[in-house]
mmCIF file of N, CA, C and O in Angstrom:
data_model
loop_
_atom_site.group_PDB
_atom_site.id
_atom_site.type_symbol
_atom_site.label_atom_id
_atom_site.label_comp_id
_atom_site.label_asym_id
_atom_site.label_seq_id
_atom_site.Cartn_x
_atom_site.Cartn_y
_atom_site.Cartn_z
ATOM 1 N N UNK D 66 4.805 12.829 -8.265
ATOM 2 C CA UNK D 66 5.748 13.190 -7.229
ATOM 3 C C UNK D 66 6.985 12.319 -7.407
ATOM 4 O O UNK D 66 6.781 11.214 -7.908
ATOM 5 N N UNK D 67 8.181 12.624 -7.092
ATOM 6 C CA UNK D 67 9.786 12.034 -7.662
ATOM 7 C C UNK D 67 9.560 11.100 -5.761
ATOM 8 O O UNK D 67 9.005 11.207 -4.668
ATOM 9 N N UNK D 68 10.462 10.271 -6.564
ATOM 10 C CA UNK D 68 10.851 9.113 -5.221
ATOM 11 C C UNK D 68 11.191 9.961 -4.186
ATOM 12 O O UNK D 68 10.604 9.696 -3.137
ATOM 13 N N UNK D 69 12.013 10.970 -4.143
ATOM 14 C CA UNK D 69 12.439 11.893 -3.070
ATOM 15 C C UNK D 69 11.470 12.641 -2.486
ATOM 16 O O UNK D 69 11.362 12.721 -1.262
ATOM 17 N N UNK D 70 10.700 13.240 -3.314
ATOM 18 C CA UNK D 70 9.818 13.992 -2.295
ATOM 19 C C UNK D 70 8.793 13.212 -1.615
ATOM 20 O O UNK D 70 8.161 13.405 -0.576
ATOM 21 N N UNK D 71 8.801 12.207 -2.550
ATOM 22 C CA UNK D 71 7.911 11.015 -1.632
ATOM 23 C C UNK D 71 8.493 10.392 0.032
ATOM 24 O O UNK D 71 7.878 10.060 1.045
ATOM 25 N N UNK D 72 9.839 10.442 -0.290
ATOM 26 C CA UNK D 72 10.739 9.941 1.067
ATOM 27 C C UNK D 72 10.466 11.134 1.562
ATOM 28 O O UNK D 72 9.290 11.069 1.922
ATOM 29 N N UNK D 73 10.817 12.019 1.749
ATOM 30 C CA UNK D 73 10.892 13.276 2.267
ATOM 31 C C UNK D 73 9.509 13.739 3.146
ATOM 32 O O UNK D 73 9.310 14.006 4.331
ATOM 33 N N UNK D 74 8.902 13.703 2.270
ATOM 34 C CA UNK D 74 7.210 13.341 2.776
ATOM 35 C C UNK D 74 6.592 12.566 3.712
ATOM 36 O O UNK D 74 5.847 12.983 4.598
ATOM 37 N N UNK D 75 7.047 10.931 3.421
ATOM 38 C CA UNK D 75 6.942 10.327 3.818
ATOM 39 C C UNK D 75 7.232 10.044 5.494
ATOM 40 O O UNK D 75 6.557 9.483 6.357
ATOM 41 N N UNK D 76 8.709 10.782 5.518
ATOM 42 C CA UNK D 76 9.572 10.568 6.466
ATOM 43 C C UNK D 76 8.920 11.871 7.414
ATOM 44 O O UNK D 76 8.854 11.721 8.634
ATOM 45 N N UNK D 77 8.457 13.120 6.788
ATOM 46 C CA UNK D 77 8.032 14.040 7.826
ATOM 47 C C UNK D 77 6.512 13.482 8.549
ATOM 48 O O UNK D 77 6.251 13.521 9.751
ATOM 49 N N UNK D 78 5.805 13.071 7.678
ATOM 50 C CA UNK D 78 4.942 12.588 8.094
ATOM 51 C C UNK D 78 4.882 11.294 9.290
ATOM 52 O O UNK D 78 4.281 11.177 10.357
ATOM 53 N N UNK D 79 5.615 10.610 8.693
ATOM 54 C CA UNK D 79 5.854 9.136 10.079
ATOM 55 C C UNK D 79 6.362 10.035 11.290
ATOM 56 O O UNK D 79 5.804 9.698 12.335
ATOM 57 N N UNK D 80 7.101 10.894 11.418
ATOM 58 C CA UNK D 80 7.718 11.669 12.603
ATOM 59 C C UNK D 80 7.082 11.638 13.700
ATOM 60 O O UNK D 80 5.922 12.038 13.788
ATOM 61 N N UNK D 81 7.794 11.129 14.745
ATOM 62 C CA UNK D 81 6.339 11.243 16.062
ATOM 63 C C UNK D 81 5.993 12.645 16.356
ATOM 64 O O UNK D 81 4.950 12.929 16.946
ATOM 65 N N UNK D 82 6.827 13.511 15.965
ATOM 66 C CA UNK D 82 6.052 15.089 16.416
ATOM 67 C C UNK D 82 5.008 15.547 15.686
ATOM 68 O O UNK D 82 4.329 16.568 15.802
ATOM 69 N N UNK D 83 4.961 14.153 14.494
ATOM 70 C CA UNK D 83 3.666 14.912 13.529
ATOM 71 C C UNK D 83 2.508 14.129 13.726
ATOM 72 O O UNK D 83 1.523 14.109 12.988
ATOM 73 N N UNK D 84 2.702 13.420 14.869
ATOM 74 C CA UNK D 84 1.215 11.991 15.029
ATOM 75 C C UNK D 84 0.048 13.013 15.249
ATOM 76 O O UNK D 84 -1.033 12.580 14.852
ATOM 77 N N UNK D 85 0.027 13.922 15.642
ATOM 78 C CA UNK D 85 -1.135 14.304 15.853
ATOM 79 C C UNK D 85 -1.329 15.860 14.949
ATOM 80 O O UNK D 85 -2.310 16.602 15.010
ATOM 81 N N UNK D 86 -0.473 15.998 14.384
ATOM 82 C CA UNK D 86 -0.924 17.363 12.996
ATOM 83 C C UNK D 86 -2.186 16.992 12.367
ATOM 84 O O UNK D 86 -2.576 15.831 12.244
ATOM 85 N N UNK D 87 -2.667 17.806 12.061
ATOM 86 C CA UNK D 87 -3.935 17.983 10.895
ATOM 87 C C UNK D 87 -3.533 18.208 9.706
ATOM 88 O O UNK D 87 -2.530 18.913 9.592
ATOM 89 N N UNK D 88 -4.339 17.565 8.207
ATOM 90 C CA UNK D 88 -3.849 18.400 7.398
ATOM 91 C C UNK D 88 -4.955 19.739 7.129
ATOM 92 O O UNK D 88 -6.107 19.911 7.528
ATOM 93 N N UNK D 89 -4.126 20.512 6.343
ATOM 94 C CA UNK D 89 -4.725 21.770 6.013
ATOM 95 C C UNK D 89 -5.784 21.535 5.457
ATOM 96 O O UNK D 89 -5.731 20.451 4.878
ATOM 97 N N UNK D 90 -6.846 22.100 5.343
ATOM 98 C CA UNK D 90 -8.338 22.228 5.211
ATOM 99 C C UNK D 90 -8.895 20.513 4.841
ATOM 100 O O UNK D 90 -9.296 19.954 3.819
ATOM 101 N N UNK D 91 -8.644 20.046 6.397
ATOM 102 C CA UNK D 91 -9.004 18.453 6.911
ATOM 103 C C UNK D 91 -9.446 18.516 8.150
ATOM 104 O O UNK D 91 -9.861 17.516 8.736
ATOM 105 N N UNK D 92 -9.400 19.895 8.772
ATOM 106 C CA UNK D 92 -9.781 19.971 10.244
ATOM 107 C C UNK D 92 -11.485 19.316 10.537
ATOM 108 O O UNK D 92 -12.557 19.602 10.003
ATOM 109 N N UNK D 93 -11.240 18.652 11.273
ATOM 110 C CA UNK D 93 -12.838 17.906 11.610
ATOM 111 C C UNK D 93 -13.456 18.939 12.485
ATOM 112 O O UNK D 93 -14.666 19.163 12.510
ATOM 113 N N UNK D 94 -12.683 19.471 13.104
ATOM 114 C CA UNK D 94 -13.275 20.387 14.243
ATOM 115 C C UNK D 94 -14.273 21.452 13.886
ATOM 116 O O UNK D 94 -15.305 21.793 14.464
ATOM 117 N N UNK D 95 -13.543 22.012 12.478
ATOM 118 C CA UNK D 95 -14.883 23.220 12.128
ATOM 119 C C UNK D 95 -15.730 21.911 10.388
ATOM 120 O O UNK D 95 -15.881 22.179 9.196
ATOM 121 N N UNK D 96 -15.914 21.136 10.880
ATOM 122 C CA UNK D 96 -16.779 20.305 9.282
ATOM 123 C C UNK D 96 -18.112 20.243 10.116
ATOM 124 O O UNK D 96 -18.171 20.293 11.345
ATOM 125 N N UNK D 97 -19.202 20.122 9.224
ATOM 126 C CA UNK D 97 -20.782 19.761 9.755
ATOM 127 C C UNK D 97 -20.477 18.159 9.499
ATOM 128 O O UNK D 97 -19.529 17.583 8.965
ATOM 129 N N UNK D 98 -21.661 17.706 10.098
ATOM 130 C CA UNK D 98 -21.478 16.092 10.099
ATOM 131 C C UNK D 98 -21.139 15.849 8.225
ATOM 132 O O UNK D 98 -20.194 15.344 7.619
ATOM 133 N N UNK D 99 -22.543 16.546 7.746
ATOM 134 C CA UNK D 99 -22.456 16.514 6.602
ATOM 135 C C UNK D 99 -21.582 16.985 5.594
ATOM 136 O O UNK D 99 -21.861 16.700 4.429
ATOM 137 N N UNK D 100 -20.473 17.723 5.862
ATOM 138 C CA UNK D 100 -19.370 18.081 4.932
ATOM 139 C C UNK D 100 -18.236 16.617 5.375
ATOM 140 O O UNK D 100 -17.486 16.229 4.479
ATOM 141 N N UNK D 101 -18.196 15.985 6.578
ATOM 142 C CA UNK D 101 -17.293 14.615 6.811
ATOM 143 C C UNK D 101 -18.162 13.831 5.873
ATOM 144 O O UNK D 101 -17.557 13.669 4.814
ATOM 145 N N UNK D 102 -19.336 13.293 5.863
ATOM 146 C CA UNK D 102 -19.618 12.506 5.156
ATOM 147 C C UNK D 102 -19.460 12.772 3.611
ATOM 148 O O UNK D 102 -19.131 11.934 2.772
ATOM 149 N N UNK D 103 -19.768 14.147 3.387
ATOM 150 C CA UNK D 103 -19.224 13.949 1.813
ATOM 151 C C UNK D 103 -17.714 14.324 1.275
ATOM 152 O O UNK D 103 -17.332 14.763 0.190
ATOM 153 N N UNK D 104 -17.029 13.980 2.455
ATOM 154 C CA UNK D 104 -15.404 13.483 2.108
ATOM 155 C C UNK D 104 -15.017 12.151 1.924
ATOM 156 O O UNK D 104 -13.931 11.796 1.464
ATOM 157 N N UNK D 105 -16.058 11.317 2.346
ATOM 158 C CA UNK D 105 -15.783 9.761 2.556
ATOM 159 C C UNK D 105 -15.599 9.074 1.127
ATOM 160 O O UNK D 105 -15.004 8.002 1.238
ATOM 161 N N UNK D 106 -15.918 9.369 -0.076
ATOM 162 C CA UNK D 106 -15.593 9.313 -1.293
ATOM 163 C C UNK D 106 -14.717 9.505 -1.424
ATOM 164 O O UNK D 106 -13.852 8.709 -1.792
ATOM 165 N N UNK D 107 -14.543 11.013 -1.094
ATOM 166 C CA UNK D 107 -13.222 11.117 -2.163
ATOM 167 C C UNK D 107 -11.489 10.171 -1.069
ATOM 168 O O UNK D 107 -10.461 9.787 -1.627
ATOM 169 N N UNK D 108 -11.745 10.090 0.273
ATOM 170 C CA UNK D 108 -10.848 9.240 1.039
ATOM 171 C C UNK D 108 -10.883 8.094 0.558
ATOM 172 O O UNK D 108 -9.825 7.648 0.114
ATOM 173 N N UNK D 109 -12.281 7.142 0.486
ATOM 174 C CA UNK D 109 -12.218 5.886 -0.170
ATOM 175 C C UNK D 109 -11.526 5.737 -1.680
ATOM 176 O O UNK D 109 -10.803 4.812 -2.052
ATOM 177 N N UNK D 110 -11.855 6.648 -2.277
ATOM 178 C CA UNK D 110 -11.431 6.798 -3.802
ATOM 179 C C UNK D 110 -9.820 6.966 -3.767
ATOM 180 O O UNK D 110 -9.210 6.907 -4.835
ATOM 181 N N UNK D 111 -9.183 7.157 -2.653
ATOM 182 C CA UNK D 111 -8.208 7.582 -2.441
ATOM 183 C C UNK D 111 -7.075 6.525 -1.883
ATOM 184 O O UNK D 111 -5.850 6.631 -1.936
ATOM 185 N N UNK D 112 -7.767 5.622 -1.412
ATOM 186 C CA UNK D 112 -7.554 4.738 -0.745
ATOM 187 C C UNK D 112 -7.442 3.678 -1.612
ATOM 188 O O UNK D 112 -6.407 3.045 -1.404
ATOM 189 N N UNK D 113 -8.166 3.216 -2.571
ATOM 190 C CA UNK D 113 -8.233 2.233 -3.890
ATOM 191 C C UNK D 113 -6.944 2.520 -4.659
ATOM 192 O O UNK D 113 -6.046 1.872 -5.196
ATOM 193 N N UNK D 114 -7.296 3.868 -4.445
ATOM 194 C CA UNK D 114 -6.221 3.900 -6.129
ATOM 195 C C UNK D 114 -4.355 3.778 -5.282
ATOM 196 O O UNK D 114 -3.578 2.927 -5.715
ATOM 197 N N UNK D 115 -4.046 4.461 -4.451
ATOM 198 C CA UNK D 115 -3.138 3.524 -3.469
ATOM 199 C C UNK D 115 -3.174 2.004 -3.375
ATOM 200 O O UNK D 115 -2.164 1.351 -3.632
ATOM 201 N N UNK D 116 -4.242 1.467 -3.035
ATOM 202 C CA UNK D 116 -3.985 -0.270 -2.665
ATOM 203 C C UNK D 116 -3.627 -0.541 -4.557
ATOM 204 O O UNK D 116 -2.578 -1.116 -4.849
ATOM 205 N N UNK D 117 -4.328 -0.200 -5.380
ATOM 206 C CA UNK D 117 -4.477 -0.465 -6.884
ATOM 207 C C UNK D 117 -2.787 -0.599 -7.044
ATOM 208 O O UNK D 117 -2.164 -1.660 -7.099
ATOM 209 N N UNK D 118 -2.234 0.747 -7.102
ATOM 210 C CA UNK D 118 -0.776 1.226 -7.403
ATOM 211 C C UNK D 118 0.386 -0.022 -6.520
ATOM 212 O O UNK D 118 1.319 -0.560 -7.117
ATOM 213 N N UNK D 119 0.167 -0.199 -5.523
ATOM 214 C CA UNK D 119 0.361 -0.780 -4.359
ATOM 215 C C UNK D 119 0.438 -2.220 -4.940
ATOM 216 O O UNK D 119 1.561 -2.718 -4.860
ATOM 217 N N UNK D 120 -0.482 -2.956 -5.482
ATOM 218 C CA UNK D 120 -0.307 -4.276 -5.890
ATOM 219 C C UNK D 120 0.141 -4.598 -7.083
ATOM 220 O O UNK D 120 0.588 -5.633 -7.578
ATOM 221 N N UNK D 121 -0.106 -3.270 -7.546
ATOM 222 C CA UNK D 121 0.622 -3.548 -9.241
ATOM 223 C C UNK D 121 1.922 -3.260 -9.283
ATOM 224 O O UNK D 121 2.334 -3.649 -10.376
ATOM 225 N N UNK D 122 2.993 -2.664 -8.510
ATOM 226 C CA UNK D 122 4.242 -2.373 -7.824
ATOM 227 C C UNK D 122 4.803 -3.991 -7.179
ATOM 228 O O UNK D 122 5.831 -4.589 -7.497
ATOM 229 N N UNK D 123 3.811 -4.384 -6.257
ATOM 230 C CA UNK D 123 3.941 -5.888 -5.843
ATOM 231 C C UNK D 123 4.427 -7.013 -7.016
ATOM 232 O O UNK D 123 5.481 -7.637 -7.134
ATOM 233 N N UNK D 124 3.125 -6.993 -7.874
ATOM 234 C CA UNK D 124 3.329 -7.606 -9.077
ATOM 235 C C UNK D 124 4.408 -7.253 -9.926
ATOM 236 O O UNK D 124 4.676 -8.261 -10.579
ATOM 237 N N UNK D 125 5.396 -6.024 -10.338
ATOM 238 C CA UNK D 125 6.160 -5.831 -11.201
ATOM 239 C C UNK D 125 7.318 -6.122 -10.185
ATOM 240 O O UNK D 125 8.404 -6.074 -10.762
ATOM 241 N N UNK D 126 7.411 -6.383 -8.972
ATOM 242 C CA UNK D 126 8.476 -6.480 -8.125
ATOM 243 C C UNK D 126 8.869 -7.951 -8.146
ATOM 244 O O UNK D 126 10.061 -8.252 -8.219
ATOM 245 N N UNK D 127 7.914 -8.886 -8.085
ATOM 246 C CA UNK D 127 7.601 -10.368 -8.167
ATOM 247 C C UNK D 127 8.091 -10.749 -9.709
ATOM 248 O O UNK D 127 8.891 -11.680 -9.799
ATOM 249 N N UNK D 128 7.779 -10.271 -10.585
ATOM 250 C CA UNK D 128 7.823 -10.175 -11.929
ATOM 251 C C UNK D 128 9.599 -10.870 -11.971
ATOM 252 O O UNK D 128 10.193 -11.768 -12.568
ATOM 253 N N UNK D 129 9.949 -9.688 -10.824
ATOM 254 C CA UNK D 129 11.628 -9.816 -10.799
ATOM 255 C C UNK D 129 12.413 -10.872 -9.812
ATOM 256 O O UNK D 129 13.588 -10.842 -9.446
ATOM 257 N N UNK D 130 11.211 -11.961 -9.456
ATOM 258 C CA UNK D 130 11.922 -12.926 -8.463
ATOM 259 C C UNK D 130 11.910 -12.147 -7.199
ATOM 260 O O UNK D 130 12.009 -12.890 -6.223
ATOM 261 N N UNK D 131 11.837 -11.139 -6.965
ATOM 262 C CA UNK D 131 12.167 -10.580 -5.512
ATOM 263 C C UNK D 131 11.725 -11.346 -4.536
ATOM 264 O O UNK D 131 10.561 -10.946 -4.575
ATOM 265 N N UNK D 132 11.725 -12.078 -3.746
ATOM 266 C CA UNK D 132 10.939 -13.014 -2.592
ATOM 267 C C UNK D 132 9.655 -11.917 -1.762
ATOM 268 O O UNK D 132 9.402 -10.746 -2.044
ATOM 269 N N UNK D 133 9.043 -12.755 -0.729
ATOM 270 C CA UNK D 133 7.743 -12.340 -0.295
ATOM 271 C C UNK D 133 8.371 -11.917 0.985
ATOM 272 O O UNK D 133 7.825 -11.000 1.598
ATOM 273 N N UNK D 134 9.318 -12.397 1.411
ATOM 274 C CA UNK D 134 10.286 -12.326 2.725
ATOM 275 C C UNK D 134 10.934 -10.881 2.235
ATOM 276 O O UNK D 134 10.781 -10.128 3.197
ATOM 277 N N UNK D 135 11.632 -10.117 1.094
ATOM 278 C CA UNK D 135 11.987 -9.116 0.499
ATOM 279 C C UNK D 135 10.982 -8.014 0.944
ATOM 280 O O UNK D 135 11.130 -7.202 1.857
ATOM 281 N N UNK D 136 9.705 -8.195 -0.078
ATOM 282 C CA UNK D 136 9.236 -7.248 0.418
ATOM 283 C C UNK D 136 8.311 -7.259 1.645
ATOM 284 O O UNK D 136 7.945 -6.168 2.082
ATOM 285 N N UNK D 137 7.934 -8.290 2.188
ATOM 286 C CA UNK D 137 7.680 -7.523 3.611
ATOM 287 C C UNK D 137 8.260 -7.090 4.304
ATOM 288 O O UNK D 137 7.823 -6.324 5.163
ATOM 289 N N UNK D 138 9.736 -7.505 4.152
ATOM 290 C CA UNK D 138 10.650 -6.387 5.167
ATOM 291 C C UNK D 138 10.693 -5.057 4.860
ATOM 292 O O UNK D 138 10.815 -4.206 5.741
ATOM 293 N N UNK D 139 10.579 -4.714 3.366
ATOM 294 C CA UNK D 139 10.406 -3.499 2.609
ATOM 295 C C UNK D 139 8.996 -2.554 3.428
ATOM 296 O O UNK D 139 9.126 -1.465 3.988
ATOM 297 N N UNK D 140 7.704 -3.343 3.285
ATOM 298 C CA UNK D 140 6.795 -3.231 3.844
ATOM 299 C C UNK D 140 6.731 -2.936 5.277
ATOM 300 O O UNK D 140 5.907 -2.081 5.603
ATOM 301 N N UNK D 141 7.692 -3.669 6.524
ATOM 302 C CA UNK D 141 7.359 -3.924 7.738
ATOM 303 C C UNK D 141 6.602 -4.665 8.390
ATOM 304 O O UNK D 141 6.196 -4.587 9.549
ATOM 305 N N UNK D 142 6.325 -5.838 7.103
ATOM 306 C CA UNK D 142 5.313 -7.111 7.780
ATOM 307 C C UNK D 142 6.344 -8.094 7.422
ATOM 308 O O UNK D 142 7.489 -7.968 6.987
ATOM 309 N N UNK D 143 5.131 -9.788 7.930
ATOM 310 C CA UNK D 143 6.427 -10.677 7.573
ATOM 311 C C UNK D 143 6.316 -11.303 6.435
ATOM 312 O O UNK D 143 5.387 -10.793 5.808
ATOM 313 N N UNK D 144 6.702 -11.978 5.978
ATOM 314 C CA UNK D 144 6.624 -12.781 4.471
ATOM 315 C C UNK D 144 5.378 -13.254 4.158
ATOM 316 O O UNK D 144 4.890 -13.244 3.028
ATOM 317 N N UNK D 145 4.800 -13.721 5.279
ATOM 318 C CA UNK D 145 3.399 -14.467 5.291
ATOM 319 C C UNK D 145 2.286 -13.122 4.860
ATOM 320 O O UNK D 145 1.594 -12.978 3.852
ATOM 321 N N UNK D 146 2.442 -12.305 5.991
ATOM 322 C CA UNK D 146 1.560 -11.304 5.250
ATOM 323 C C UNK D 146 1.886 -10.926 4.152
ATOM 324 O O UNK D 146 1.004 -11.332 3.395
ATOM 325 N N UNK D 147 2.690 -10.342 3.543
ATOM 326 C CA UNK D 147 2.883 -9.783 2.521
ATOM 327 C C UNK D 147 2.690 -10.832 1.466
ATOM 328 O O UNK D 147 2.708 -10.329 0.342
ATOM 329 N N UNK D 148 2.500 -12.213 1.474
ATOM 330 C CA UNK D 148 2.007 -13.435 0.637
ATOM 331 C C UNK D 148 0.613 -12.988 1.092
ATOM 332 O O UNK D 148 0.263 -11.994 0.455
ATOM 333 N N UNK D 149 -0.131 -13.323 1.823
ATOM 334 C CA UNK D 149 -1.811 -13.224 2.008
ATOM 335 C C UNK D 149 -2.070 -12.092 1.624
ATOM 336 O O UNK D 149 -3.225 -12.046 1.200
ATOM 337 N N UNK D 150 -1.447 -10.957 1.553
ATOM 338 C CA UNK D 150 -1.807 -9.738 1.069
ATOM 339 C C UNK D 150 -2.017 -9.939 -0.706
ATOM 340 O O UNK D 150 -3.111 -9.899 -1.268
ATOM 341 N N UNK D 151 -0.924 -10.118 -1.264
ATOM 342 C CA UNK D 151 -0.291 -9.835 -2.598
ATOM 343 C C UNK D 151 -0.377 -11.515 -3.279
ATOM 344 O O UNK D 151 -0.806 -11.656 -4.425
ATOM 345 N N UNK D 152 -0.105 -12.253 -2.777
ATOM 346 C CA UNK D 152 -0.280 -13.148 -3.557
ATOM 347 C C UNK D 152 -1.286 -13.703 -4.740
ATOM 348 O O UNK D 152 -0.991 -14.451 -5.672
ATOM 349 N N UNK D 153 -2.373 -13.202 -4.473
ATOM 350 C CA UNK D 153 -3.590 -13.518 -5.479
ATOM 351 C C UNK D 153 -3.609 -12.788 -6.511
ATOM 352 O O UNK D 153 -3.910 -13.233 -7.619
ATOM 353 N N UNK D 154 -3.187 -11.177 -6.214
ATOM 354 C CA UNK D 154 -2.975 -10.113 -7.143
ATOM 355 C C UNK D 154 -1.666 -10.566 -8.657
ATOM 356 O O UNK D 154 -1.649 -10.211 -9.835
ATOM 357 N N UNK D 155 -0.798 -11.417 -7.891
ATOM 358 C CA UNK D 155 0.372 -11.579 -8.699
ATOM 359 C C UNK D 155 -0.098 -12.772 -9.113
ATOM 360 O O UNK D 155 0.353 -12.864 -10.255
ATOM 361 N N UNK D 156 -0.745 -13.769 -8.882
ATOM 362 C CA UNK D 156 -0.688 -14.769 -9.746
ATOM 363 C C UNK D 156 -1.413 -14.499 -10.733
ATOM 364 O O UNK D 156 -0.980 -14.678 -11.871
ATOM 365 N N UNK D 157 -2.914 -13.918 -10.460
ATOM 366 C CA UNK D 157 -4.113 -13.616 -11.352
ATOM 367 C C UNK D 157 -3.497 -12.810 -12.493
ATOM 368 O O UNK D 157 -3.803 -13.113 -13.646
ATOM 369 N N UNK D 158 -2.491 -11.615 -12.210
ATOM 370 C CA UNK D 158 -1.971 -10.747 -12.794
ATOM 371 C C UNK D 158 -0.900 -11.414 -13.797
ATOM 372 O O UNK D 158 -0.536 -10.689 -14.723
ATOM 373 N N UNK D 159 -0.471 -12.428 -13.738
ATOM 374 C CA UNK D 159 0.465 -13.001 -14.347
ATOM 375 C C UNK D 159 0.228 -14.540 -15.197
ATOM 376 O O UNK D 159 1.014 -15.046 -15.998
ATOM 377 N N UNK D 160 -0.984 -15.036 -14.786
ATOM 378 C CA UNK D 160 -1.684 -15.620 -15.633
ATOM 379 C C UNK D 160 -1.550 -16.976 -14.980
ATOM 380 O O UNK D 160 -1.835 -17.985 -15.626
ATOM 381 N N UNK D 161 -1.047 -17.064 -13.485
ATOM 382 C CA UNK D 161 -1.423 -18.541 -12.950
ATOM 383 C C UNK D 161 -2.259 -18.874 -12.234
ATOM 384 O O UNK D 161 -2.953 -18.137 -11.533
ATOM 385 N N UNK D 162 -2.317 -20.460 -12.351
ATOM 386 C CA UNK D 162 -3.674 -20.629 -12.278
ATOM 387 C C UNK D 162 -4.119 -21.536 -10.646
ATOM 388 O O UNK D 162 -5.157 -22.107 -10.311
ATOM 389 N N UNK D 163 -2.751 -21.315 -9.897
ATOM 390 C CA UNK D 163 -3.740 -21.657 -8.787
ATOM 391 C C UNK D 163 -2.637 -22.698 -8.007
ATOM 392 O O UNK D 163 -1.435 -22.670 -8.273
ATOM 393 N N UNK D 164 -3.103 -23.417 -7.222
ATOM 394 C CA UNK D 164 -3.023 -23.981 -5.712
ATOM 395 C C UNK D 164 -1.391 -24.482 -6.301
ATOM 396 O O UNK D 164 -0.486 -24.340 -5.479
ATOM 397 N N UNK D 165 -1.142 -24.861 -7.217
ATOM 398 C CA UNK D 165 0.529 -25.692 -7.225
ATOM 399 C C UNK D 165 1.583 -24.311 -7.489
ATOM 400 O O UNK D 165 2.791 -24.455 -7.301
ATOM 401 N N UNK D 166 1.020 -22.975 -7.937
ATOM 402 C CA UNK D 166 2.183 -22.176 -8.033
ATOM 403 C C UNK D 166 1.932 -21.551 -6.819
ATOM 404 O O UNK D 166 2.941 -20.999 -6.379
ATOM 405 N N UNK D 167 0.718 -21.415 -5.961
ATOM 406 C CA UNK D 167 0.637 -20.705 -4.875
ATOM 407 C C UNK D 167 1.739 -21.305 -3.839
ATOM 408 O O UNK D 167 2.452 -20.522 -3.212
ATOM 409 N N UNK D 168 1.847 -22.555 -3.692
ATOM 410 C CA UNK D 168 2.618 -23.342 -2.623
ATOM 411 C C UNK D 168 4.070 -23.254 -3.128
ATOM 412 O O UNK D 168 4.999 -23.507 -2.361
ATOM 413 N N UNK D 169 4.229 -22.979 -4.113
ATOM 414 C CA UNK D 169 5.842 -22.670 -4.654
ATOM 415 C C UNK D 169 5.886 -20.669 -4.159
ATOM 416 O O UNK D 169 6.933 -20.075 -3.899
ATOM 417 N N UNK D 170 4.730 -20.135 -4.154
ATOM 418 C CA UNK D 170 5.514 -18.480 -4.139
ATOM 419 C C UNK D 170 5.061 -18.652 -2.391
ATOM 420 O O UNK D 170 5.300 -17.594 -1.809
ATOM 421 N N UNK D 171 4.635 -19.432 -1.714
ATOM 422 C CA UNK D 171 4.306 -19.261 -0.328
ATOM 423 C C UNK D 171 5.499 -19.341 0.129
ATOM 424 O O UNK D 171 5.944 -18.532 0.944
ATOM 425 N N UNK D 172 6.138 -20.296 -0.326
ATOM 426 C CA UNK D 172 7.901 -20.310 -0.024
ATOM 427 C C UNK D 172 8.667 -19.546 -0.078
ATOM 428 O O UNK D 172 9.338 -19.365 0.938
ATOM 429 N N UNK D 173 8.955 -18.688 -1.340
ATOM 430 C CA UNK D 173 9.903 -17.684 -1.449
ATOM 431 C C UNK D 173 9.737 -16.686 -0.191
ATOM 432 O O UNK D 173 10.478 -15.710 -0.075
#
């Protein structure tokens, strides 16, 4: 999907007239218990590969100096979260090794 239709998407979806839409063949109302439970895979599976994409985006963003204060505003959290979130992902991912670079990117 192009950055745009992602905004576009994105943006219809956050809409408060859409807080309570369904998506198309997601209705809980006509599922047996047992057709919800064997959706829970493929949501979880769905859900990984988002957080996955999600931290490796973090990491190539960091890559670029961007501060932690940057993108949580990007995000809508504050610096701190978006450090407790992402921070372990980017160091591990980048090959450092711990408590003296953590206290230098807790800062940014």
């Amino acid at each position: 999907m192009c950055t745009d239709c992602l905004e576009k998407f994105t943006a219809a979806f956050a809409a408060p007239e859409n807080v309570n839409a369904t998506i198309i063949g997601w209705s809980d109302e006509d599922m047996t218990d047992a057709d919800m439970l064997a959706r829970l895979p493929l949501i979880a599976a769905t859900a990984t590969q988002v957080d996955r994409y999600l931290r490796a985006w973090v990491a190539r963003i960091r890559e670029r100096h961007i501060s932690y204060a940057e993108i949580g505003k990007a995000l809508g959290v504050s610096r701190q979260a978006a450090w407790e979130r992402f921070s372990r992902v980017v160091e591990s991912g980048t090959g450092a090794s711990g408590q003296g670079n953590a206290a230098a990117e807790k800062r940014s």
